[in-house]
Each structure stands twice: as structure tokens, then as C-alpha cells.
Amino acid sequence: MAKKLFIKTYGCQMNVYDSARMAELLAPLGYAPTEDAGEADMVILNTCHIREKASEKVFSELGRLRADRRERGAEDVIVAVAGCVAQAEGAEIIRRAPDVDIVLGPQTYHRLPEMVARATRAHAAKQWRSDLPARGAGLLDTEFPAESKFDFLPLASESPVSAFLAIQEGCDKFCTFCVVPYTRGAEFSRPVARILDEARALVAAGAREITLLGQNVNAYHGEADDGSTWSLARLVRALADRIPDLARIRYTTSHPRDMDDDLIAAHGDVPALMPFLHLPVQSGSDRVLEAMNRQHGVDLYRRIVEKLRAARSDIAFSSDFIIGFPGESAKDFAATMALVNEVEFAMAYSFKYSPRPGTPAASMDLQVPEAEQDQRLQELQAVLNAQQQDFNRAALGRVLPVLLEKPGRRDGQLVGKSPYAQAVHVEAAPGEIGRVVEARITDLGRFSLRGEIEIPPANFSPRGQEAPLMEASA
Ligand code: 5AD
Ligand code: SF4
């Protein structure tokens, strides 16, 4: 009987990606995924360290798991902590939670099968050696190894309609608030050939949309077989040209500094590249951007938005904002509000600044009092929410291409995605999954849109003209 693997994933899409890869790596050891921690033979907490209370959350989850194991008499469940909290606080985890078997950072998850085998042997040994610790092998692997974990991944044999593909990891930007350069390590771009192979395999296995992932994805500079270096723009163009069944391409998360002209142009001339870009700006004040070490000013952001809109008039933007960065004055915050009002975002994430241990901003003077942060965050979120609602409302009555991804909650319903990553519910048969349909948006729900598939008229021609009666000759 298959053993059951439960993975709890915190944080970003990169972690979602890593969790899926860990599940694939453990499949040959006989582990099948489960959604229920209560029946698991192995539990992985794939953690995130980017904002506050990360490690407390991990310790309290470990406590819950401990109680559950005791209750169901399942002391030999293997417990692993992975991801960025493991990287940053691995030794502390082993000290405070000695019942954890495996601690591994984001760069070493390819070593998981070997570590699981060792933990399994340690559990077995405990059954006949009473001098061994009650449980927990306490294996720690948080180095930045010379080999790349990506070289150990099997190619996809099945894939969701919308799949992720990590092309880049880590970051050399060192924004003063951010732990990523410390937990994920130096910027690393995967070789072109591997990415193309993986994309082909994903599409062969059912993907119609691929989101290229990386912490600083548009810093991509991967090596091709001929020794040349490819930019993200070149990679996007190659994916679109060489994989005809790949209907949609997205990429995230990008940095304004790395939005080069070719990438901007690709938004205009690669139809598969979706007109929706997550481009975090963090703040609308030059002073704060400088203190954040973002390496650009507000004007650069404005210019990029303008250029992208010129290249692709229907493009929409999302962003991240940090409110209450050390030294942020009322005037700085007003500048952020002004930028938001000017750009008009389709959606955005906004966070209170949280000092991350070991980052330069954590020891800066003039930390903004929490009450002030709360006040500003509320003000910002009110505007961002209104902009998001306006953006969704603007879809009403329009016909949008929707990629049908999976069954909806109700019978006869499928859920798909608009070009702007809005969830759209339509009436359609399960056989339609994987198709892009034209849907007229009829309703706005709280978290999704509802649409009706447009039946093209009988004399429909995709170019919007009557079909010619005779072939024209040259
Ligand atoms: N405090 C608050 N928000 C942060 N982010 C990153 N580090 C911090 C921090 N220390 C936010 C940024 C980033 C997003 C992924 O998380 O906005 O773009
Ligand atoms: Fe962190 Fe800045 Fe790198 Fe983004 S660009 S991962 S915020 S250091």
C-alpha cells in the first residue's frame, strides 16, 4: 500500500513549485500525496520567511502535528521542515523541536529521497535499540551545494492545464528589507535547453499555460547550447515559436530594473504572452526606494508602465507595496498613494514592513510605529481594492478569451482564467478542459467572474471578415 505524503506549503509560488517537485522526487519511494495530515506517513512543512511570525507559525504547526501523532499512535511519521525558515533557522529548529527528522533548505531538496531513507532507517533502528533518542534523526542540510537541484528533477508525465516552470532562482539585488538573497542564495539561471525540454514535456502532459518562475525572473540570463546567453525576452519568444500548443505564457516576479526594451517589445509582438504583469514597485517615494536599495526611482517605473502600455494597449498591472518602511514619512506615503492613483492597478499585494533578522533595514533608525503603519495600510488597501473592483467591473459585458482549467464547484461548470488571471466560471463540459474559449462576462462574484461561452455565428471567420469566395492568386 502506498505511503501517504502531506505537504503544507507557505508563501510564494516558488514554494508551491518546490512542493510539487518534492512530491515527484518522493514518488519513487512509494509516497503518494494526501490532503489530510491525519493519515500521513510523512509530513513536509515547506516554509516561508519573507514576512513576520514565520518561525512561530512553524513551531505551532509542529506542536499540532505532534499532538496528532500521539492521538493516532503514529510515532513513526517522518517530519521534515523545508524552505526558507529551514534555511535561516535550521539549527534552532533541531534544538527546539528534536522530533523533527529532516531540516532542509530550498537548494537541497533534491537530497530529500536520501534523507528520507536515512530517517526511515533511524526510525526502524529505534524499535530494537532502546538507547537511541525517542524519535527524530535531526538531519540538517541547508548548504548551497555546487550541483543544481534542477538537474535531479524528472520531466513531467502529467501536468495541470496551467503549470509553473522555475527558470531562475535566488537574487543578487539585496533590497534592504528582503531575506531572499540570504535564504535562496545568489542569482542562478537554468540553462536554456533544460527549460525548453521541460516546457515541451509539460505541454505534452497537458499544460496550455506556463508561468515562468523566479525570484527575480527577468534577470534571467541562461546559457544556450551554442554558448550564447539568452535573456527572458529571447526565452519567451522561443517558447512561443517552438511550442505551438502552448497557448499562454506568463512570468513572475519581475524587477523594474530588469524590464529591458526587448522584453517590453515582446509584450507587443508575442500574442501568447499574457497582457498582465506583476511588477512590484514597493513604494512611490524616491527617498524610500533609495533606502530600500531598489536601484531605481519612481520615474523609471512610470516610464516602463508607459512603454508597456504603448506596446500592448490592453496590458494590466499588479504590484507589491511595503508600507511603513523605516523612515517613511507622511509625504513619502502620499507619494505612494499618488503613484497608485496614477497607474491604476488591476490588483496588488500590500504589506506592513516587517523587520527580518539579518537584513540591513531591520537595524535602521526611525522604524514607523505600528499604529501609523496600520492607518497607512488601510488607506492604501481601500484604494487598491477599489481599483481591483473597477478593473473587474470593466470586464462586464466584454468577451474575453478564457483558458478552461478544471471543474467548477457545480455540475456542468468549469473554471478558467482570463488573460488577467481572473477566475471565470462558465457552463461547459469536462471535455473542454484545456481549450481557450471566448466568453462574454455576465456577472461579478466576490472572487470570480461568470461568463457565457460565445457561439461563433455560422459565417464566422477568425479575422472578422467574410470568407472570400475564391482564392486570390498571386
Ligand atoms: N516586510 C514586508 N514585506 C516584505 N516583502 C518582502 N520582504 C518584506 C518585509 N521585510 C514583500 C515585498 C515583496 C513581497 C514578495 O513581499 O513587497 O515584493
Ligand atoms: Fe528580495 Fe529585492 Fe531580490 Fe525581490 S529583488 S527577491 S525584493 S532582494
mmCIF file of N, CA and C in Angstrom, residues 317-432:
data_model
loop_
_atom_site.group_PDB
_atom_site.id
_atom_site.type_symbol
_atom_site.label_atom_id
_atom_site.label_comp_id
_atom_site.label_asym_id
_atom_site.label_seq_id
_atom_site.Cartn_x
_atom_site.Cartn_y
_atom_site.Cartn_z
ATOM 1 N N PHE A 317 -1.654 45.798 -14.783
ATOM 2 C CA PHE A 317 -0.527 45.635 -13.861
ATOM 3 C C PHE A 317 -0.974 45.217 -12.475
ATOM 4 N N SER A 318 -0.108 44.430 -11.838
ATOM 5 C CA SER A 318 -0.269 44.238 -10.397
ATOM 6 C C SER A 318 1.081 44.559 -9.753
ATOM 7 N N SER A 319 1.058 44.750 -8.436
ATOM 8 C CA SER A 319 2.279 45.189 -7.769
ATOM 9 C C SER A 319 2.291 44.717 -6.319
ATOM 10 N N ASP A 320 3.457 44.863 -5.707
ATOM 11 C CA ASP A 320 3.588 44.702 -4.248
ATOM 12 C C ASP A 320 3.955 46.059 -3.661
ATOM 13 N N PHE A 321 3.434 46.315 -2.459
ATOM 14 C CA PHE A 321 3.783 47.537 -1.737
ATOM 15 C C PHE A 321 4.204 47.194 -0.319
ATOM 16 N N ILE A 322 5.203 47.891 0.167
ATOM 17 C CA ILE A 322 5.566 47.791 1.584
ATOM 18 C C ILE A 322 5.262 49.140 2.224
ATOM 19 N N ILE A 323 4.468 49.092 3.271
ATOM 20 C CA ILE A 323 4.046 50.317 3.954
ATOM 21 C C ILE A 323 4.776 50.431 5.284
ATOM 22 N N GLY A 324 5.211 51.657 5.606
ATOM 23 C CA GLY A 324 5.870 51.858 6.895
ATOM 24 C C GLY A 324 7.294 51.352 6.909
ATOM 25 N N PHE A 325 7.977 51.435 5.769
ATOM 26 C CA PHE A 325 9.418 51.133 5.758
ATOM 27 C C PHE A 325 10.107 52.145 6.669
ATOM 28 N N PRO A 326 11.222 51.768 7.350
ATOM 29 C CA PRO A 326 11.862 52.711 8.270
ATOM 30 C C PRO A 326 12.107 54.073 7.613
ATOM 31 N N GLY A 327 11.670 55.122 8.281
ATOM 32 C CA GLY A 327 11.875 56.478 7.773
ATOM 33 C C GLY A 327 10.776 56.962 6.854
ATOM 34 N N GLU A 328 9.791 56.106 6.516
ATOM 35 C CA GLU A 328 8.713 56.540 5.614
ATOM 36 C C GLU A 328 7.889 57.639 6.290
ATOM 37 N N SER A 329 7.895 58.836 5.680
ATOM 38 C CA SER A 329 7.148 59.963 6.254
ATOM 39 C C SER A 329 5.749 60.007 5.648
ATOM 40 N N ALA A 330 4.916 60.897 6.190
ATOM 41 C CA ALA A 330 3.572 61.075 5.632
ATOM 42 C C ALA A 330 3.672 61.498 4.168
ATOM 43 N N LYS A 331 4.717 62.294 3.870
ATOM 44 C CA LYS A 331 4.890 62.763 2.496
ATOM 45 C C LYS A 331 5.288 61.599 1.566
ATOM 46 N N ASP A 332 6.163 60.722 2.065
ATOM 47 C CA ASP A 332 6.545 59.552 1.263
ATOM 48 C C ASP A 332 5.319 58.689 0.971
ATOM 49 N N PHE A 333 4.505 58.504 2.015
ATOM 50 C CA PHE A 333 3.315 57.674 1.835
ATOM 51 C C PHE A 333 2.363 58.322 0.829
ATOM 52 N N ALA A 334 2.237 59.645 0.906
ATOM 53 C CA ALA A 334 1.369 60.349 -0.058
ATOM 54 C C ALA A 334 1.875 60.125 -1.482
ATOM 55 N N ALA A 335 3.205 60.040 -1.642
ATOM 56 C CA ALA A 335 3.762 59.798 -2.982
ATOM 57 C C ALA A 335 3.375 58.405 -3.476
ATOM 58 N N THR A 336 3.337 57.434 -2.558
ATOM 59 C CA THR A 336 2.893 56.085 -2.944
ATOM 60 C C THR A 336 1.435 56.126 -3.398
ATOM 61 N N MET A 337 0.605 56.832 -2.625
ATOM 62 C CA MET A 337 -0.817 56.935 -2.990
ATOM 63 C C MET A 337 -0.960 57.606 -4.368
ATOM 64 N N ALA A 338 -0.131 58.621 -4.600
ATOM 65 C CA ALA A 338 -0.218 59.328 -5.889
ATOM 66 C C ALA A 338 0.135 58.384 -7.036
ATOM 67 N N LEU A 339 1.168 57.571 -6.848
ATOM 68 C CA LEU A 339 1.564 56.637 -7.913
ATOM 69 C C LEU A 339 0.446 55.612 -8.174
ATOM 70 N N VAL A 340 -0.151 55.123 -7.090
ATOM 71 C CA VAL A 340 -1.239 54.148 -7.229
ATOM 72 C C VAL A 340 -2.397 54.770 -8.018
ATOM 73 N N ASN A 341 -2.721 56.008 -7.703
ATOM 74 C CA ASN A 341 -3.825 56.665 -8.403
ATOM 75 C C ASN A 341 -3.494 56.906 -9.870
ATOM 76 N N GLU A 342 -2.216 57.120 -10.120
ATOM 77 C CA GLU A 342 -1.810 57.388 -11.488
ATOM 78 C C GLU A 342 -1.801 56.104 -12.338
ATOM 79 N N VAL A 343 -1.214 55.021 -11.798
ATOM 80 C CA VAL A 343 -1.047 53.797 -12.600
ATOM 81 C C VAL A 343 -2.362 53.031 -12.718
ATOM 82 N N GLU A 344 -3.123 52.952 -11.648
ATOM 83 C CA GLU A 344 -4.354 52.152 -11.556
ATOM 84 C C GLU A 344 -4.033 50.668 -11.772
ATOM 85 N N PHE A 345 -3.926 49.961 -10.663
ATOM 86 C CA PHE A 345 -3.549 48.556 -10.703
ATOM 87 C C PHE A 345 -4.781 47.656 -10.789
ATOM 88 N N ALA A 346 -4.628 46.547 -11.532
ATOM 89 C CA ALA A 346 -5.719 45.567 -11.617
ATOM 90 C C ALA A 346 -5.830 44.793 -10.313
ATOM 91 N N MET A 347 -4.707 44.635 -9.639
ATOM 92 C CA MET A 347 -4.700 44.054 -8.296
ATOM 93 C C MET A 347 -3.343 44.342 -7.670
ATOM 94 N N ALA A 348 -3.231 44.149 -6.355
ATOM 95 C CA ALA A 348 -1.935 44.390 -5.720
ATOM 96 C C ALA A 348 -1.901 43.744 -4.347
ATOM 97 N N TYR A 349 -0.708 43.442 -3.923
ATOM 98 C CA TYR A 349 -0.492 42.951 -2.564
ATOM 99 C C TYR A 349 0.179 44.071 -1.781
ATOM 100 N N SER A 350 -0.275 44.290 -0.551
ATOM 101 C CA SER A 350 0.384 45.327 0.249
ATOM 102 C C SER A 350 0.615 44.797 1.659
ATOM 103 N N PHE A 351 1.786 45.125 2.179
ATOM 104 C CA PHE A 351 2.215 44.566 3.463
ATOM 105 C C PHE A 351 2.757 45.670 4.349
ATOM 106 N N LYS A 352 2.579 45.465 5.647
ATOM 107 C CA LYS A 352 3.305 46.322 6.593
ATOM 108 C C LYS A 352 4.757 45.880 6.582
ATOM 109 N N TYR A 353 5.660 46.823 6.642
ATOM 110 C CA TYR A 353 7.068 46.442 6.730
ATOM 111 C C TYR A 353 7.287 45.594 7.980
ATOM 112 N N SER A 354 8.005 44.493 7.801
ATOM 113 C CA SER A 354 8.344 43.694 8.984
ATOM 114 C C SER A 354 9.848 43.444 8.994
ATOM 115 N N PRO A 355 10.509 43.814 10.098
ATOM 116 C CA PRO A 355 11.975 43.680 10.130
ATOM 117 C C PRO A 355 12.376 42.208 10.085
ATOM 118 N N ARG A 356 13.175 41.827 9.116
ATOM 119 C CA ARG A 356 13.656 40.450 9.030
ATOM 120 C C ARG A 356 15.059 40.400 9.603
ATOM 121 N N PRO A 357 15.280 39.507 10.568
ATOM 122 C CA PRO A 357 16.589 39.429 11.207
ATOM 123 C C PRO A 357 17.706 39.258 10.170
ATOM 124 N N GLY A 358 18.761 40.016 10.342
ATOM 125 C CA GLY A 358 19.920 39.870 9.453
ATOM 126 C C GLY A 358 19.870 40.759 8.220
ATOM 127 N N THR A 359 18.736 41.438 7.971
ATOM 128 C CA THR A 359 18.674 42.332 6.811
ATOM 129 C C THR A 359 19.022 43.760 7.257
ATOM 130 N N PRO A 360 19.609 44.568 6.358
ATOM 131 C CA PRO A 360 20.046 45.916 6.765
ATOM 132 C C PRO A 360 18.906 46.781 7.320
ATOM 133 N N ALA A 361 17.708 46.694 6.753
ATOM 134 C CA ALA A 361 16.630 47.594 7.194
ATOM 135 C C ALA A 361 16.204 47.316 8.635
ATOM 136 N N ALA A 362 16.443 46.080 9.095
ATOM 137 C CA ALA A 362 15.992 45.721 10.445
ATOM 138 C C ALA A 362 16.686 46.566 11.509
ATOM 139 N N SER A 363 17.903 47.042 11.189
ATOM 140 C CA SER A 363 18.601 47.848 12.196
ATOM 141 C C SER A 363 18.593 49.338 11.851
ATOM 142 N N MET A 364 17.740 49.733 10.914
ATOM 143 C CA MET A 364 17.656 51.163 10.586
ATOM 144 C C MET A 364 16.896 51.917 11.669
ATOM 145 N N ASP A 365 17.263 53.200 11.804
ATOM 146 C CA ASP A 365 16.528 54.061 12.737
ATOM 147 C C ASP A 365 15.154 54.360 12.162
ATOM 148 N N LEU A 366 14.353 55.043 12.995
ATOM 149 C CA LEU A 366 13.061 55.559 12.543
ATOM 150 C C LEU A 366 12.103 54.475 12.069
ATOM 151 N N GLN A 367 12.043 53.351 12.822
ATOM 152 C CA GLN A 367 11.019 52.359 12.497
ATOM 153 C C GLN A 367 9.671 53.044 12.702
ATOM 154 N N VAL A 368 8.737 52.828 11.788
ATOM 155 C CA VAL A 368 7.435 53.502 11.853
ATOM 156 C C VAL A 368 6.541 52.776 12.866
ATOM 157 N N PRO A 369 5.929 53.544 13.818
ATOM 158 C CA PRO A 369 5.082 52.889 14.817
ATOM 159 C C PRO A 369 3.950 52.088 14.173
ATOM 160 N N GLU A 370 3.588 50.982 14.826
ATOM 161 C CA GLU A 370 2.618 50.061 14.234
ATOM 162 C C GLU A 370 1.272 50.736 13.929
ATOM 163 N N ALA A 371 0.837 51.615 14.835
ATOM 164 C CA ALA A 371 -0.472 52.263 14.631
ATOM 165 C C ALA A 371 -0.457 53.083 13.340
ATOM 166 N N GLU A 372 0.670 53.749 13.114
ATOM 167 C CA GLU A 372 0.814 54.545 11.887
ATOM 168 C C GLU A 372 0.820 53.635 10.656
ATOM 169 N N GLN A 373 1.546 52.515 10.770
ATOM 170 C CA GLN A 373 1.574 51.545 9.664
ATOM 171 C C GLN A 373 0.159 51.060 9.343
ATOM 172 N N ASP A 374 -0.584 50.727 10.413
ATOM 173 C CA ASP A 374 -1.943 50.203 10.211
ATOM 174 C C ASP A 374 -2.815 51.207 9.468
ATOM 175 N N GLN A 375 -2.711 52.450 9.936
ATOM 176 C CA GLN A 375 -3.500 53.532 9.338
ATOM 177 C C GLN A 375 -3.189 53.673 7.835
ATOM 178 N N ARG A 376 -1.892 53.703 7.521
ATOM 179 C CA ARG A 376 -1.500 53.880 6.112
ATOM 180 C C ARG A 376 -1.911 52.671 5.282
ATOM 181 N N LEU A 377 -1.724 51.491 5.862
ATOM 182 C CA LEU A 377 -2.067 50.276 5.109
ATOM 183 C C LEU A 377 -3.552 50.272 4.761
ATOM 184 N N GLN A 378 -4.384 50.659 5.743
ATOM 185 C CA GLN A 378 -5.838 50.692 5.489
ATOM 186 C C GLN A 378 -6.171 51.648 4.363
ATOM 187 N N GLU A 379 -5.520 52.804 4.417
ATOM 188 C CA GLU A 379 -5.784 53.822 3.401
ATOM 189 C C GLU A 379 -5.387 53.313 2.011
ATOM 190 N N LEU A 380 -4.215 52.697 1.943
ATOM 191 C CA LEU A 380 -3.732 52.178 0.657
ATOM 192 C C LEU A 380 -4.639 51.060 0.155
ATOM 193 N N GLN A 381 -4.985 50.139 1.075
ATOM 194 C CA GLN A 381 -5.768 48.982 0.643
ATOM 195 C C GLN A 381 -7.156 49.385 0.172
ATOM 196 N N ALA A 382 -7.705 50.445 0.769
ATOM 197 C CA ALA A 382 -9.025 50.910 0.329
ATOM 198 C C ALA A 382 -8.951 51.309 -1.145
ATOM 199 N N VAL A 383 -7.894 52.030 -1.513
ATOM 200 C CA VAL A 383 -7.767 52.462 -2.912
ATOM 201 C C VAL A 383 -7.469 51.272 -3.826
ATOM 202 N N LEU A 384 -6.556 50.380 -3.378
ATOM 203 C CA LEU A 384 -6.216 49.220 -4.215
ATOM 204 C C LEU A 384 -7.431 48.323 -4.432
ATOM 205 N N ASN A 385 -8.221 48.136 -3.362
ATOM 206 C CA ASN A 385 -9.424 47.308 -3.516
ATOM 207 C C ASN A 385 -10.404 47.934 -4.488
ATOM 208 N N ALA A 386 -10.570 49.251 -4.383
ATOM 209 C CA ALA A 386 -11.498 49.940 -5.291
ATOM 210 C C ALA A 386 -10.998 49.800 -6.732
ATOM 211 N N GLN A 387 -9.688 49.901 -6.917
ATOM 212 C CA GLN A 387 -9.150 49.765 -8.280
ATOM 213 C C GLN A 387 -9.379 48.354 -8.816
ATOM 214 N N GLN A 388 -9.193 47.373 -7.942
ATOM 215 C CA GLN A 388 -9.407 45.987 -8.373
ATOM 216 C C GLN A 388 -10.867 45.768 -8.760
ATOM 217 N N GLN A 389 -11.773 46.313 -7.940
ATOM 218 C CA GLN A 389 -13.209 46.181 -8.262
ATOM 219 C C GLN A 389 -13.540 46.867 -9.580
ATOM 220 N N ASP A 390 -12.984 48.051 -9.775
ATOM 221 C CA ASP A 390 -13.220 48.763 -11.046
ATOM 222 C C ASP A 390 -12.727 47.932 -12.214
ATOM 223 N N PHE A 391 -11.542 47.342 -12.017
ATOM 224 C CA PHE A 391 -10.961 46.552 -13.105
ATOM 225 C C PHE A 391 -11.869 45.360 -13.432
ATOM 226 N N ASN A 392 -12.342 44.669 -12.402
ATOM 227 C CA ASN A 392 -13.218 43.520 -12.644
ATOM 228 C C ASN A 392 -14.542 43.959 -13.264
ATOM 229 N N ARG A 393 -15.059 45.089 -12.785
ATOM 230 C CA ARG A 393 -16.339 45.579 -13.307
ATOM 231 C C ARG A 393 -16.210 45.924 -14.797
ATOM 232 N N ALA A 394 -15.038 46.411 -15.163
ATOM 233 C CA ALA A 394 -14.836 46.790 -16.565
ATOM 234 C C ALA A 394 -14.925 45.575 -17.492
ATOM 235 N N ALA A 395 -14.799 44.362 -16.920
ATOM 236 C CA ALA A 395 -14.882 43.161 -17.752
ATOM 237 C C ALA A 395 -16.334 42.825 -18.100
ATOM 238 N N LEU A 396 -17.262 43.347 -17.315
ATOM 239 C CA LEU A 396 -18.690 43.025 -17.526
ATOM 240 C C LEU A 396 -19.117 43.374 -18.946
ATOM 241 N N GLY A 397 -19.753 42.412 -19.608
ATOM 242 C CA GLY A 397 -20.241 42.665 -20.964
ATOM 243 C C GLY A 397 -19.186 42.435 -22.040
ATOM 244 N N ARG A 398 -17.898 42.348 -21.617
ATOM 245 C CA ARG A 398 -16.842 42.131 -22.614
ATOM 246 C C ARG A 398 -16.690 40.650 -22.934
ATOM 247 N N VAL A 399 -16.140 40.365 -24.088
ATOM 248 C CA VAL A 399 -15.817 38.982 -24.439
ATOM 249 C C VAL A 399 -14.322 38.783 -24.222
ATOM 250 N N LEU A 400 -13.974 37.811 -23.370
ATOM 251 C CA LEU A 400 -12.564 37.562 -23.058
ATOM 252 C C LEU A 400 -12.209 36.121 -23.411
ATOM 253 N N PRO A 401 -10.994 35.896 -23.878
ATOM 254 C CA PRO A 401 -10.557 34.511 -24.057
ATOM 255 C C PRO A 401 -10.321 33.880 -22.679
ATOM 256 N N VAL A 402 -10.916 32.708 -22.477
ATOM 257 C CA VAL A 402 -10.792 32.043 -21.171
ATOM 258 C C VAL A 402 -10.180 30.665 -21.389
ATOM 259 N N LEU A 403 -9.102 30.389 -20.687
ATOM 260 C CA LEU A 403 -8.495 29.054 -20.741
ATOM 261 C C LEU A 403 -9.169 28.190 -19.679
ATOM 262 N N LEU A 404 -9.874 27.156 -20.136
ATOM 263 C CA LEU A 404 -10.637 26.316 -19.197
ATOM 264 C C LEU A 404 -9.680 25.354 -18.492
ATOM 265 N N GLU A 405 -9.678 25.413 -17.154
ATOM 266 C CA GLU A 405 -8.636 24.691 -16.414
ATOM 267 C C GLU A 405 -9.115 23.476 -15.643
ATOM 268 N N LYS A 406 -10.290 23.591 -15.013
ATOM 269 C CA LYS A 406 -10.716 22.467 -14.159
ATOM 270 C C LYS A 406 -12.210 22.551 -13.875
ATOM 271 N N PRO A 407 -12.789 21.466 -13.299
ATOM 272 C CA PRO A 407 -14.214 21.502 -12.968
ATOM 273 C C PRO A 407 -14.510 22.581 -11.932
ATOM 274 N N GLY A 408 -15.674 23.204 -12.053
ATOM 275 C CA GLY A 408 -16.108 24.177 -11.053
ATOM 276 C C GLY A 408 -16.777 23.467 -9.894
ATOM 277 N N ARG A 409 -17.330 24.253 -8.984
ATOM 278 C CA ARG A 409 -17.950 23.635 -7.818
ATOM 279 C C ARG A 409 -19.262 22.939 -8.212
ATOM 280 N N ARG A 410 -19.978 23.542 -9.167
ATOM 281 C CA ARG A 410 -21.268 22.958 -9.559
ATOM 282 C C ARG A 410 -21.112 22.065 -10.787
ATOM 283 N N ASP A 411 -22.016 21.091 -10.890
ATOM 284 C CA ASP A 411 -22.026 20.195 -12.052
ATOM 285 C C ASP A 411 -22.202 20.998 -13.333
ATOM 286 N N GLY A 412 -21.523 20.600 -14.359
ATOM 287 C CA GLY A 412 -21.694 21.268 -15.652
ATOM 288 C C GLY A 412 -20.930 22.571 -15.757
ATOM 289 N N GLN A 413 -20.141 22.864 -14.723
ATOM 290 C CA GLN A 413 -19.432 24.134 -14.715
ATOM 291 C C GLN A 413 -17.912 23.890 -14.763
ATOM 292 N N LEU A 414 -17.222 24.738 -15.504
ATOM 293 C CA LEU A 414 -15.756 24.700 -15.478
ATOM 294 C C LEU A 414 -15.241 26.059 -15.022
ATOM 295 N N VAL A 415 -14.024 26.044 -14.441
ATOM 296 C CA VAL A 415 -13.371 27.304 -14.077
ATOM 297 C C VAL A 415 -12.176 27.489 -14.992
ATOM 298 N N GLY A 416 -12.048 28.690 -15.477
ATOM 299 C CA GLY A 416 -10.895 29.006 -16.310
ATOM 300 C C GLY A 416 -10.308 30.327 -15.889
ATOM 301 N N LYS A 417 -9.372 30.793 -16.698
ATOM 302 C CA LYS A 417 -8.727 32.070 -16.370
ATOM 303 C C LYS A 417 -8.774 33.010 -17.560
ATOM 304 N N SER A 418 -9.036 34.274 -17.250
ATOM 305 C CA SER A 418 -8.973 35.321 -18.267
ATOM 306 C C SER A 418 -7.495 35.649 -18.493
ATOM 307 N N PRO A 419 -7.190 36.468 -19.502
ATOM 308 C CA PRO A 419 -5.787 36.867 -19.682
ATOM 309 C C PRO A 419 -5.234 37.561 -18.438
ATOM 310 N N TYR A 420 -6.134 38.145 -17.636
ATOM 311 C CA TYR A 420 -5.705 38.910 -16.454
ATOM 312 C C TYR A 420 -5.713 38.054 -15.197
ATOM 313 N N ALA A 421 -5.702 36.731 -15.382
ATOM 314 C CA ALA A 421 -5.646 35.777 -14.276
ATOM 315 C C ALA A 421 -6.885 35.844 -13.384
ATOM 316 N N GLN A 422 -7.963 36.435 -13.902
ATOM 317 C CA GLN A 422 -9.230 36.409 -13.154
ATOM 318 C C GLN A 422 -9.847 35.015 -13.340
ATOM 319 N N ALA A 423 -10.383 34.450 -12.248
ATOM 320 C CA ALA A 423 -11.090 33.179 -12.377
ATOM 321 C C ALA A 423 -12.436 33.448 -13.045
ATOM 322 N N VAL A 424 -12.779 32.628 -14.046
ATOM 323 C CA VAL A 424 -14.051 32.788 -14.757
ATOM 324 C C VAL A 424 -14.783 31.452 -14.747
ATOM 325 N N HIS A 425 -16.042 31.463 -14.246
ATOM 326 C CA HIS A 425 -16.881 30.260 -14.266
ATOM 327 C C HIS A 425 -17.742 30.268 -15.514
ATOM 328 N N VAL A 426 -17.759 29.160 -16.226
ATOM 329 C CA VAL A 426 -18.656 29.045 -17.383
ATOM 330 C C VAL A 426 -19.322 27.674 -17.377
ATOM 331 N N GLU A 427 -20.481 27.586 -18.058
ATOM 332 C CA GLU A 427 -21.111 26.276 -18.266
ATOM 333 C C GLU A 427 -20.365 25.610 -19.416
ATOM 334 N N ALA A 428 -19.773 24.461 -19.152
ATOM 335 C CA ALA A 428 -19.078 23.743 -20.224
ATOM 336 C C ALA A 428 -18.829 22.312 -19.777
ATOM 337 N N ALA A 429 -18.673 21.424 -20.770
ATOM 338 C CA ALA A 429 -18.461 20.006 -20.472
ATOM 339 C C ALA A 429 -16.998 19.764 -20.095
ATOM 340 N N PRO A 430 -16.747 18.739 -19.260
ATOM 341 C CA PRO A 430 -15.374 18.460 -18.825
ATOM 342 C C PRO A 430 -14.404 18.262 -19.983
ATOM 343 N N GLY A 431 -14.926 17.781 -21.126
ATOM 344 C CA GLY A 431 -14.065 17.570 -22.298
ATOM 345 C C GLY A 431 -13.447 18.853 -22.823
ATOM 346 N N GLU A 432 -13.987 19.984 -22.408
ATOM 347 C CA GLU A 432 -13.487 21.270 -22.899
ATOM 348 C C GLU A 432 -12.254 21.750 -22.131
#
